[in-house]
mmCIF file of C-alpha atoms in Angstrom:
data_model
loop_
_atom_site.group_PDB
_atom_site.id
_atom_site.type_symbol
_atom_site.label_atom_id
_atom_site.label_comp_id
_atom_site.label_asym_id
_atom_site.label_seq_id
_atom_site.Cartn_x
_atom_site.Cartn_y
_atom_site.Cartn_z
ATOM 1 C CA MET A 1 69.796 183.114 80.343
ATOM 2 C CA THR A 2 66.778 180.893 81.960
ATOM 3 C CA ASN A 3 64.307 179.205 79.569
ATOM 4 C CA ALA A 4 61.271 181.377 81.536
ATOM 5 C CA SER A 5 62.528 184.625 80.362
ATOM 6 C CA VAL A 6 61.892 183.774 76.871
ATOM 7 C CA PRO A 7 58.253 183.595 76.749
ATOM 8 C CA ILE A 8 58.123 186.928 78.463
ATOM 9 C CA ALA A 9 60.163 188.398 75.941
ATOM 10 C CA ASP A 10 58.172 186.775 73.048
ATOM 11 C CA ASP A 11 55.024 188.355 75.023
ATOM 12 C CA LEU A 12 56.416 192.001 75.364
ATOM 13 C CA ARG A 13 57.308 191.371 71.472
ATOM 14 C CA ARG A 14 54.118 190.723 70.322
ATOM 15 C CA GLN A 15 52.635 194.046 72.396
ATOM 16 C CA ILE A 16 55.266 196.324 71.050
ATOM 17 C CA ALA A 17 54.534 194.960 67.216
ATOM 18 C CA SER A 18 50.550 195.272 67.802
ATOM 19 C CA GLY A 19 50.902 198.601 69.228
ATOM 20 C CA GLU A 20 49.712 197.759 72.901
ATOM 21 C CA LEU A 21 52.899 199.211 74.003
ATOM 22 C CA ARG A 22 53.512 202.326 71.999
ATOM 23 C CA GLU A 23 57.078 204.142 70.990
ATOM 24 C CA GLY A 24 58.566 205.688 73.624
ATOM 25 C CA GLN A 25 56.181 204.330 76.443
ATOM 26 C CA LYS A 26 57.434 203.454 79.551
ATOM 27 C CA LEU A 27 57.052 200.154 80.850
ATOM 28 C CA PRO A 28 55.745 199.427 84.546
ATOM 29 C CA ALA A 29 58.403 199.240 87.362
ATOM 30 C CA GLU A 30 60.326 195.676 87.098
ATOM 31 C CA SER A 31 59.110 194.534 90.148
ATOM 32 C CA LYS A 32 55.720 195.009 89.071
ATOM 33 C CA LEU A 33 55.979 194.076 86.069
ATOM 34 C CA ALA A 34 57.810 190.645 87.070
ATOM 35 C CA ALA A 35 54.736 189.965 89.614
ATOM 36 C CA SER A 36 52.489 190.060 86.419
ATOM 37 C CA TYR A 37 53.923 187.334 85.242
ATOM 38 C CA GLY A 38 54.740 185.457 88.714
ATOM 39 C CA VAL A 39 58.406 185.671 88.087
ATOM 40 C CA SER A 40 61.262 186.903 89.811
ATOM 41 C CA THR A 41 62.991 190.147 89.015
ATOM 42 C CA PRO A 42 66.191 188.506 87.765
ATOM 43 C CA THR A 43 64.021 186.805 85.213
ATOM 44 C CA LEU A 44 62.285 189.559 84.210
ATOM 45 C CA ARG A 45 65.430 191.394 83.978
ATOM 46 C CA ASN A 46 66.441 188.737 81.928
ATOM 47 C CA ALA A 47 63.549 189.022 79.066
ATOM 48 C CA LEU A 48 64.380 192.677 79.025
ATOM 49 C CA ARG A 49 68.110 192.159 78.283
ATOM 50 C CA LEU A 50 66.640 190.525 75.258
ATOM 51 C CA LEU A 51 64.597 193.191 73.939
ATOM 52 C CA GLU A 52 67.103 195.575 74.434
ATOM 53 C CA ALA A 53 69.541 193.495 71.990
ATOM 54 C CA ASP A 54 66.802 193.467 69.367
ATOM 55 C CA GLY A 55 66.394 197.250 69.310
ATOM 56 C CA LEU A 56 62.748 197.034 70.982
ATOM 57 C CA LEU A 57 63.533 198.484 74.452
ATOM 58 C CA GLU A 58 65.952 200.965 75.732
ATOM 59 C CA LYS A 59 67.275 201.147 79.578
ATOM 60 C CA HIS A 60 67.353 204.889 80.948
ATOM 61 C CA HIS A 61 69.424 204.337 84.302
ATOM 62 C CA GLY A 62 67.065 205.639 87.533
ATOM 63 C CA LYS A 63 64.319 206.473 84.928
ATOM 64 C CA GLY A 64 63.264 202.758 83.755
ATOM 65 C CA ASN A 65 62.639 200.777 80.606
ATOM 66 C CA TYR A 66 60.900 202.510 77.667
ATOM 67 C CA VAL A 67 59.607 201.369 73.972
ATOM 68 C CA ARG A 68 62.586 202.564 71.757
ATOM 69 C CA ARG A 69 61.277 204.559 68.889
ATOM 70 C CA ARG A 70 61.830 203.650 65.235
ATOM 71 C CA TYR A 71 64.499 205.675 63.818
ATOM 72 C CA ASN A 72 64.796 207.215 60.220
ATOM 73 C CA ARG A 73 68.055 206.262 58.547
ATOM 74 C CA ILE A 74 70.336 208.751 58.349
ATOM 75 C CA THR A 75 72.335 208.750 54.972
ATOM 76 C CA TYR A 76 76.032 210.129 55.012
ATOM 77 C CA LEU A 77 76.949 211.635 51.427
ATOM 78 C CA ARG A 78 79.976 213.344 51.106
ATOM 79 C CA GLY A 79 79.780 215.021 54.663
ATOM 80 C CA GLN A 80 76.627 215.553 55.001
ATOM 81 C CA ILE A 81 73.210 214.409 56.433
ATOM 82 C CA ALA A 82 70.734 214.025 53.649
ATOM 83 C CA ARG A 83 67.129 213.513 54.629
ATOM 84 C CA PRO A 84 63.774 214.357 53.605
ATOM 85 C CA ALA A 85 61.746 216.988 55.421
ATOM 86 C CA VAL A 86 59.634 214.493 56.796
ATOM 87 C CA GLU A 87 62.159 212.867 58.751
ATOM 88 C CA ARG A 88 63.205 214.155 62.346
ATOM 89 C CA ALA A 89 66.235 216.253 62.040
ATOM 90 C CA LEU A 90 69.127 215.516 64.802
ATOM 91 C CA GLN A 91 69.975 217.892 67.304
ATOM 92 C CA VAL A 92 74.048 218.032 67.614
ATOM 93 C CA HIS A 93 75.871 219.529 70.400
ATOM 94 C CA ILE A 94 79.517 219.932 70.147
ATOM 95 C CA ARG A 95 82.427 220.307 72.699
ATOM 96 C CA ALA A 96 85.973 221.661 72.305
ATOM 97 C CA ARG A 97 89.080 221.508 74.436
ATOM 98 C CA ASP A 98 92.613 220.655 74.190
ATOM 99 C CA VAL A 99 94.323 217.364 75.037
ATOM 100 C CA LYS A 100 97.601 215.277 75.112
ATOM 101 C CA ALA A 101 98.155 212.749 72.855
ATOM 102 C CA ASN A 102 97.638 209.340 74.272
ATOM 103 C CA ALA A 103 99.708 206.181 72.596
ATOM 104 C CA PRO A 104 96.899 204.991 70.804
ATOM 105 C CA LEU A 105 95.749 208.731 69.276
ATOM 106 C CA ALA A 106 99.574 209.315 68.861
ATOM 107 C CA GLU A 107 99.929 206.044 66.607
ATOM 108 C CA LEU A 108 97.030 207.090 64.607
ATOM 109 C CA LEU A 109 97.800 210.604 64.069
ATOM 110 C CA GLU A 110 101.557 209.837 63.307
ATOM 111 C CA VAL A 111 103.025 212.169 66.469
ATOM 112 C CA ASP A 112 104.303 211.937 69.270
ATOM 113 C CA THR A 113 103.004 210.823 72.687
ATOM 114 C CA GLY A 114 101.944 213.801 74.424
ATOM 115 C CA ALA A 115 101.403 216.134 71.447
ATOM 116 C CA ASP A 116 99.094 218.863 71.730
ATOM 117 C CA LEU A 117 95.845 218.020 69.847
ATOM 118 C CA ALA A 118 92.562 219.769 69.362
ATOM 119 C CA GLU A 119 89.339 217.283 70.402
ATOM 120 C CA PHE A 120 85.861 218.240 69.044
ATOM 121 C CA ALA A 121 83.359 215.892 70.603
ATOM 122 C CA TYR A 122 79.809 215.567 68.973
ATOM 123 C CA VAL A 123 76.823 214.123 70.216
ATOM 124 C CA SER A 124 73.801 213.570 67.997
ATOM 125 C CA PHE A 125 70.377 213.386 69.431
ATOM 126 C CA LEU A 126 67.116 212.012 67.682
ATOM 127 C CA HIS A 127 63.954 212.736 70.340
ATOM 128 C CA ALA A 128 66.374 213.313 72.966
ATOM 129 C CA SER A 129 67.818 209.875 72.383
ATOM 130 C CA PRO A 130 71.680 209.629 71.312
ATOM 131 C CA GLN A 131 72.350 208.403 68.195
ATOM 132 C CA VAL A 132 76.003 208.729 66.928
ATOM 133 C CA LEU A 133 79.129 209.801 68.688
ATOM 134 C CA ALA A 134 81.986 211.647 66.923
ATOM 135 C CA ARG A 135 85.286 212.605 68.188
ATOM 136 C CA VAL A 136 87.782 214.377 65.991
ATOM 137 C CA TYR A 137 91.507 215.427 66.320
ATOM 138 C CA VAL A 138 93.354 217.736 64.899
ATOM 139 C CA PRO A 139 97.114 218.492 66.244
ATOM 140 C CA HIS A 140 97.875 221.951 66.778
ATOM 141 C CA ALA A 141 101.116 221.125 64.725
ATOM 142 C CA VAL A 142 98.855 221.304 61.339
ATOM 143 C CA ALA A 143 96.479 224.229 62.193
ATOM 144 C CA ARG A 144 94.836 225.713 65.391
ATOM 145 C CA LEU A 145 90.934 225.997 64.926
ATOM 146 C CA ASP A 146 88.279 227.666 66.760
ATOM 147 C CA ILE A 147 84.840 225.767 67.765
ATOM 148 C CA PRO A 148 82.864 225.048 64.770
ATOM 149 C CA THR A 149 79.501 226.985 64.624
ATOM 150 C CA GLY A 150 76.061 226.995 62.998
ATOM 151 C CA ASP A 151 74.285 224.049 61.363
ATOM 152 C CA LEU A 152 76.772 221.138 62.943
ATOM 153 C CA SER A 153 77.541 218.111 60.823
ATOM 154 C CA PRO A 154 76.895 215.023 63.187
ATOM 155 C CA TRP A 155 80.006 213.349 61.560
ATOM 156 C CA GLY A 156 82.422 215.986 62.359
ATOM 157 C CA ASP A 157 82.605 217.450 58.717
ATOM 158 C CA ASP A 158 82.885 221.336 60.244
ATOM 159 C CA VAL A 159 86.675 220.356 61.056
ATOM 160 C CA GLU A 160 87.266 219.553 57.828
ATOM 161 C CA ALA A 161 85.646 222.821 56.237
ATOM 162 C CA MET A 162 87.741 224.711 59.098
ATOM 163 C CA LEU A 163 90.959 223.067 57.684
ATOM 164 C CA ALA A 164 90.354 224.019 54.246
ATOM 165 C CA GLU A 165 89.471 227.709 55.232
ATOM 166 C CA ALA A 166 93.027 227.474 57.050
ATOM 167 C CA GLY A 167 94.549 226.497 53.822
ATOM 168 C CA VAL A 168 95.192 222.626 54.912
ATOM 169 C CA HIS A 169 93.116 220.614 51.902
ATOM 170 C CA VAL A 170 92.352 217.206 52.716
ATOM 171 C CA ALA A 171 93.227 215.222 49.346
ATOM 172 C CA SER A 172 92.220 211.616 50.904
ATOM 173 C CA THR A 173 90.147 210.107 53.297
ATOM 174 C CA VAL A 174 90.480 206.197 54.589
ATOM 175 C CA ASP A 175 87.653 204.714 56.678
ATOM 176 C CA ARG A 176 87.843 201.746 58.670
ATOM 177 C CA LEU A 177 84.686 200.018 59.722
ATOM 178 C CA VAL A 178 84.392 197.699 62.697
ATOM 179 C CA THR A 179 81.220 196.560 64.782
ATOM 180 C CA ARG A 180 82.398 195.778 68.319
ATOM 181 C CA LEU A 181 80.506 196.050 71.941
ATOM 182 C CA PRO A 182 80.582 199.819 73.532
ATOM 183 C CA ARG A 183 83.206 201.183 75.766
ATOM 184 C CA PRO A 184 81.930 201.996 79.126
ATOM 185 C CA ASP A 185 81.740 205.831 78.166
ATOM 186 C CA GLU A 186 79.995 205.117 74.814
ATOM 187 C CA ALA A 187 77.119 202.961 76.300
ATOM 188 C CA VAL A 188 76.561 205.843 79.369
ATOM 189 C CA LEU A 189 76.586 208.650 76.253
ATOM 190 C CA LEU A 190 74.351 206.428 74.039
ATOM 191 C CA HIS A 191 71.984 204.873 76.509
ATOM 192 C CA ILE A 192 72.571 201.585 75.114
ATOM 193 C CA ALA A 193 73.482 198.191 77.365
ATOM 194 C CA ARG A 194 77.001 197.155 77.257
ATOM 195 C CA THR A 195 75.594 194.096 75.308
ATOM 196 C CA VAL A 196 74.472 196.234 72.469
ATOM 197 C CA PRO A 197 77.273 196.301 69.280
ATOM 198 C CA VAL A 198 77.973 199.598 67.546
ATOM 199 C CA THR A 199 79.775 200.300 64.181
ATOM 200 C CA ALA A 200 82.579 202.277 65.003
ATOM 201 C CA ILE A 201 84.313 203.965 61.934
ATOM 202 C CA GLU A 202 87.943 205.380 61.945
ATOM 203 C CA ARG A 203 88.618 207.870 59.393
ATOM 204 C CA LEU A 204 92.221 209.398 58.753
ATOM 205 C CA LEU A 205 92.373 212.742 56.583
ATOM 206 C CA THR A 206 95.619 213.333 54.728
ATOM 207 C CA ASP A 207 96.712 216.168 52.798
ATOM 208 C CA GLY A 208 98.547 216.153 49.541
ATOM 209 C CA ASN A 209 101.971 215.507 51.101
ATOM 210 C CA GLU A 210 100.424 212.379 52.655
ATOM 211 C CA ARG A 211 100.377 213.992 56.011
ATOM 212 C CA ILE A 212 97.827 212.801 58.540
ATOM 213 C CA VAL A 213 96.035 216.344 59.458
ATOM 214 C CA ALA A 214 93.007 214.936 61.060
ATOM 215 C CA ALA A 215 91.305 211.560 62.498
ATOM 216 C CA SER A 216 87.846 211.296 63.423
ATOM 217 C CA LEU A 217 86.497 208.640 65.274
ATOM 218 C CA LEU A 218 82.821 207.743 65.162
ATOM 219 C CA THR A 219 80.239 205.523 67.232
ATOM 220 C CA LEU A 220 77.031 204.487 65.982
ATOM 221 C CA ARG A 221 74.420 202.720 67.571
ATOM 222 C CA GLY A 222 73.908 199.116 66.053
ATOM 223 C CA ASP A 223 70.831 198.481 67.299
ATOM 224 C CA SER A 224 68.809 201.440 65.613
ATOM 225 C CA THR A 225 70.802 203.355 63.099
ATOM 226 C CA GLU A 226 72.092 202.814 59.774
ATOM 227 C CA ALA A 227 74.702 204.995 57.876
ATOM 228 C CA VAL A 228 74.878 204.848 54.112
ATOM 229 C CA PHE A 229 78.464 205.696 52.507
ATOM 230 C CA ILE A 230 78.020 207.339 49.182
ATOM 231 C CA ASP A 231 81.493 207.197 46.893
ATOM 232 C CA LYS A 232 81.135 209.907 44.318
ATOM 233 C CA ALA A 233 83.535 210.720 41.641
ATOM 234 C CA PRO A 234 85.523 214.063 41.984
ATOM 235 C CA ALA A 235 83.785 216.836 39.869
ATOM 236 C CA ALA A 236 86.106 218.388 37.430
ATOM 237 C CA VAL A 237 88.199 221.104 38.282
ATOM 238 C CA PRO A 238 86.925 224.252 36.495
ATOM 239 C CA THR A 239 89.347 225.658 33.733
ATOM 240 C CA ASP A 240 88.995 229.203 34.654
ATOM 241 C CA SER A 241 90.426 228.107 38.289
ATOM 242 C CA PRO A 242 93.606 226.728 37.661
ATOM 243 C CA LEU A 243 95.659 224.678 40.561
ATOM 244 C CA ARG A 244 98.881 226.216 42.037
ATOM 245 C CA ARG A 245 101.682 224.144 41.482
ATOM 246 C CA LEU A 246 103.566 224.845 44.940
ATOM 247 C CA PRO A 247 107.338 225.283 45.438
ATOM 248 C CA TRP A 248 107.813 221.910 47.007
ATOM 249 C CA ASP A 249 107.094 218.131 46.339
ATOM 250 C CA THR A 250 105.839 215.391 48.463
ATOM 251 C CA PRO A 251 108.444 213.193 50.434
ATOM 252 C CA HIS A 252 107.910 210.665 47.349
ATOM 253 C CA GLY A 253 108.788 213.198 44.803
ATOM 254 C CA LYS A 254 105.325 214.072 43.315
ATOM 255 C CA PRO A 255 104.309 217.627 42.775
ATOM 256 C CA CYS A 256 102.024 219.529 45.226
ATOM 257 C CA PHE A 257 99.056 221.505 43.787
ATOM 258 C CA LEU A 258 97.094 224.141 45.923
ATOM 259 C CA SER A 259 93.428 222.960 44.657
ATOM 260 C CA SER A 260 91.316 226.132 45.151
ATOM 261 C CA ALA A 261 91.517 229.850 44.697
ATOM 262 C CA ASP A 262 89.235 230.375 48.329
ATOM 263 C CA ALA A 263 92.426 229.440 50.239
ATOM 264 C CA ALA A 264 94.662 232.656 48.367
ATOM 265 C CA ASP A 265 95.180 234.020 51.661
ATOM 266 C CA GLY A 266 95.833 230.831 53.802
ATOM 267 C CA VAL A 267 98.528 229.460 55.698
ATOM 268 C CA VAL A 268 99.966 227.184 52.946
ATOM 269 C CA ALA A 269 99.378 229.934 50.302
ATOM 270 C CA ARG A 270 101.450 232.339 52.411
ATOM 271 C CA THR A 271 103.854 229.681 53.201
ATOM 272 C CA ALA A 272 104.391 229.212 49.457
ATOM 273 C CA ASP A 273 104.708 233.035 48.893
ATOM 274 C CA ALA A 274 107.516 233.238 51.208
ATOM 275 C CA VAL A 275 109.271 230.546 49.739
ATOM 276 C CA GLU A 276 109.241 231.413 46.291
ATOM 277 C CA ALA A 277 110.435 234.685 46.978
ATOM 278 C CA HIS A 278 113.445 233.179 48.340
ATOM 279 C CA GLN A 279 113.910 231.376 45.458
ATOM 280 C CA MET A 280 113.494 234.299 43.251
ATOM 281 C CA ASN A 281 116.346 236.127 45.295
ATOM 282 C CA ALA A 282 118.410 233.142 45.438
ATOM 283 C CA ALA A 283 118.311 233.179 41.664
ATOM 284 C CA VAL A 284 119.514 236.758 41.420
ATOM 285 C CA VAL A 285 122.164 235.721 43.383
ATOM 286 C CA VAL A 286 123.008 232.737 41.597
ATOM 287 C CA LEU A 287 122.755 234.099 38.279
ATOM 288 C CA SER A 288 125.181 237.130 39.391
ATOM 289 C CA GLY A 289 127.640 234.608 40.314
ATOM 290 C CA ALA A 290 127.523 232.271 37.504
ATOM 291 C CA ARG A 291 128.041 235.198 34.959
ATOM 292 C CA ALA A 292 130.815 236.305 36.956
ATOM 293 C CA VAL A 293 132.507 232.622 36.883
ATOM 294 C CA LEU A 294 131.757 232.310 33.315
ATOM 295 C CA GLU A 295 133.918 235.805 32.560
ATOM 296 C CA ALA A 296 136.267 235.040 34.445
ATOM 297 C CA SER A 297 139.220 232.384 33.412
ATOM 298 C CA SER A 298 138.071 229.750 36.246
ATOM 299 C CA SER A 299 138.571 226.496 36.803
ATOM 300 C CA HIS A 300 136.563 223.667 35.227
ATOM 301 C CA ARG A 301 135.372 222.562 38.770
ATOM 302 C CA ALA A 302 134.207 226.220 39.442
ATOM 303 C CA ILE A 303 132.422 226.589 36.056
ATOM 304 C CA SER A 304 130.500 222.990 36.970
ATOM 305 C CA PHE A 305 129.475 224.182 40.216
ATOM 306 C CA ALA A 306 128.222 227.411 38.657
ATOM 307 C CA LEU A 307 126.417 225.659 35.829
ATOM 308 C CA LYS A 308 124.754 223.515 38.364
ATOM 309 C CA ARG A 309 123.486 225.902 40.933
ATOM 310 C CA ALA A 310 121.998 227.915 37.412
ATOM 311 C CA LEU A 311 120.096 225.266 36.451
ATOM 312 C CA GLU A 312 118.767 224.508 39.854
ATOM 313 C CA SER A 313 117.976 227.854 40.394
ATOM 314 C CA LEU A 314 116.165 227.805 36.656
ATOM 315 C CA GLU A 315 113.881 224.974 37.400
ATOM 316 C CA GLU A 316 112.938 226.699 40.541
ATOM 317 C CA VAL A 317 112.284 229.610 38.814
ATOM 318 C CA LEU A 318 110.334 227.903 35.812
ATOM 319 C CA ARG A 319 108.233 226.268 38.797
ATOM 320 C CA ILE A 320 107.320 229.243 39.980
ATOM 321 C CA ALA A 321 106.032 230.404 36.641
ATOM 322 C CA GLU A 322 104.141 227.318 36.007
ATOM 323 C CA GLY A 323 102.634 227.546 39.309
ATOM 324 C CA ARG A 324 101.665 231.049 38.697
ATOM 325 C CA GLY A 325 99.759 229.847 35.595
ATOM 326 C CA ALA A 326 102.272 231.877 32.838
ATOM 327 C CA PRO A 327 104.844 228.921 31.733
ATOM 328 C CA MET A 328 107.793 230.609 30.113
ATOM 329 C CA PRO A 329 108.669 230.504 26.557
ATOM 330 C CA PRO A 330 110.962 227.438 25.427
ATOM 331 C CA THR A 331 114.341 228.563 24.717
ATOM 332 C CA ASP A 332 114.777 227.403 21.268
ATOM 333 C CA GLU A 333 112.122 229.850 20.274
ATOM 334 C CA ALA A 334 113.572 233.035 21.586
ATOM 335 C CA ASP A 335 113.984 235.789 19.410
ATOM 336 C CA PRO A 336 117.859 236.481 18.209
ATOM 337 C CA GLY A 337 116.997 239.950 18.916
ATOM 338 C CA THR A 338 116.245 239.806 22.421
ATOM 339 C CA GLU A 339 118.861 238.860 24.987
ATOM 340 C CA ALA A 340 117.853 235.400 25.782
ATOM 341 C CA GLY A 341 118.082 234.706 22.430
ATOM 342 C CA ARG A 342 121.646 236.434 21.953
ATOM 343 C CA LEU A 343 122.807 234.685 25.174
ATOM 344 C CA ASN A 344 121.285 231.329 23.482
ATOM 345 C CA SER A 345 122.978 231.537 20.405
ATOM 346 C CA GLU A 346 126.286 232.584 21.838
ATOM 347 C CA GLU A 347 125.987 229.539 24.292
ATOM 348 C CA THR A 348 125.307 227.311 21.087
ATOM 349 C CA ALA A 349 128.204 228.929 19.186
ATOM 350 C CA ARG A 350 130.563 228.114 22.088
ATOM 351 C CA ALA A 351 129.171 224.664 22.485
ATOM 352 C CA PRO A 352 132.028 222.061 21.944
ATOM 353 C CA GLU A 353 131.569 219.875 18.749
#
């Protein structure tokens, strides 16, 4: 950068601050502007790069240099853009396609290289100037989603809502923020120079089983866009909407729950119904077999195996009852006049001292 470019940049900066050069105004052609300052075109371009790096100018390839508009702050609030009516709205465009997971995406999503993914690419504009890029990836093994419609979110939160409708509920998110220089495709899409930094946000969405169900790659212009991430305490679960205990645990042995009643017909709920039906049928078979073993003169090993399987089936049935909101009564409160009470009394009488 030559010293001669600094006074030119300072003078243009003064004109922008005073309003002589207005927001959105196109500067004279570079050759003409260089001649007015009595410098070469390369020197003039160095001065323009200084202002571009400061966020005061933007270069539209093939059109020229423009005074950058002053942009309103974009506030990210739990997946929504919160902005007063006086602020200018973002226009969000989306494109969806199926892609194969390359090595970085496979590592990010913890899938095999070449796995089928759905890519949702968002570009958000403010007065025809792109501000935010968002790419959201969902493995086909998690869910097959249609392209979002309606009032689109610049952050791709529509995809998370569609996952919930499909019965895939996000239990946690992890955001990783870095400031870096834009990649070539990002610089072109955001209309910025390769020397202007961007804020890159990597968001991983996981379900209750700690499985990664989606990944969002966000890119914001670092020279004009500010994102505020607000973390709010989760709302309490309404008492009239109990959680449903699912008939399986996480890989770490923790219970899984279906968090909302609106997914009663979703993929997860239907899978849980099928598993529970199988467990109930298995319990009937196990109970019949255990009764036959106990009534016959069986070996100690056969009795031990029958009781073990009966215990496993009882645990599964109790879990189903808990998940459906109807816990079974404790065995020590069983009515002696009922079949459960009679069997309990008999088993207690036969128990060894």
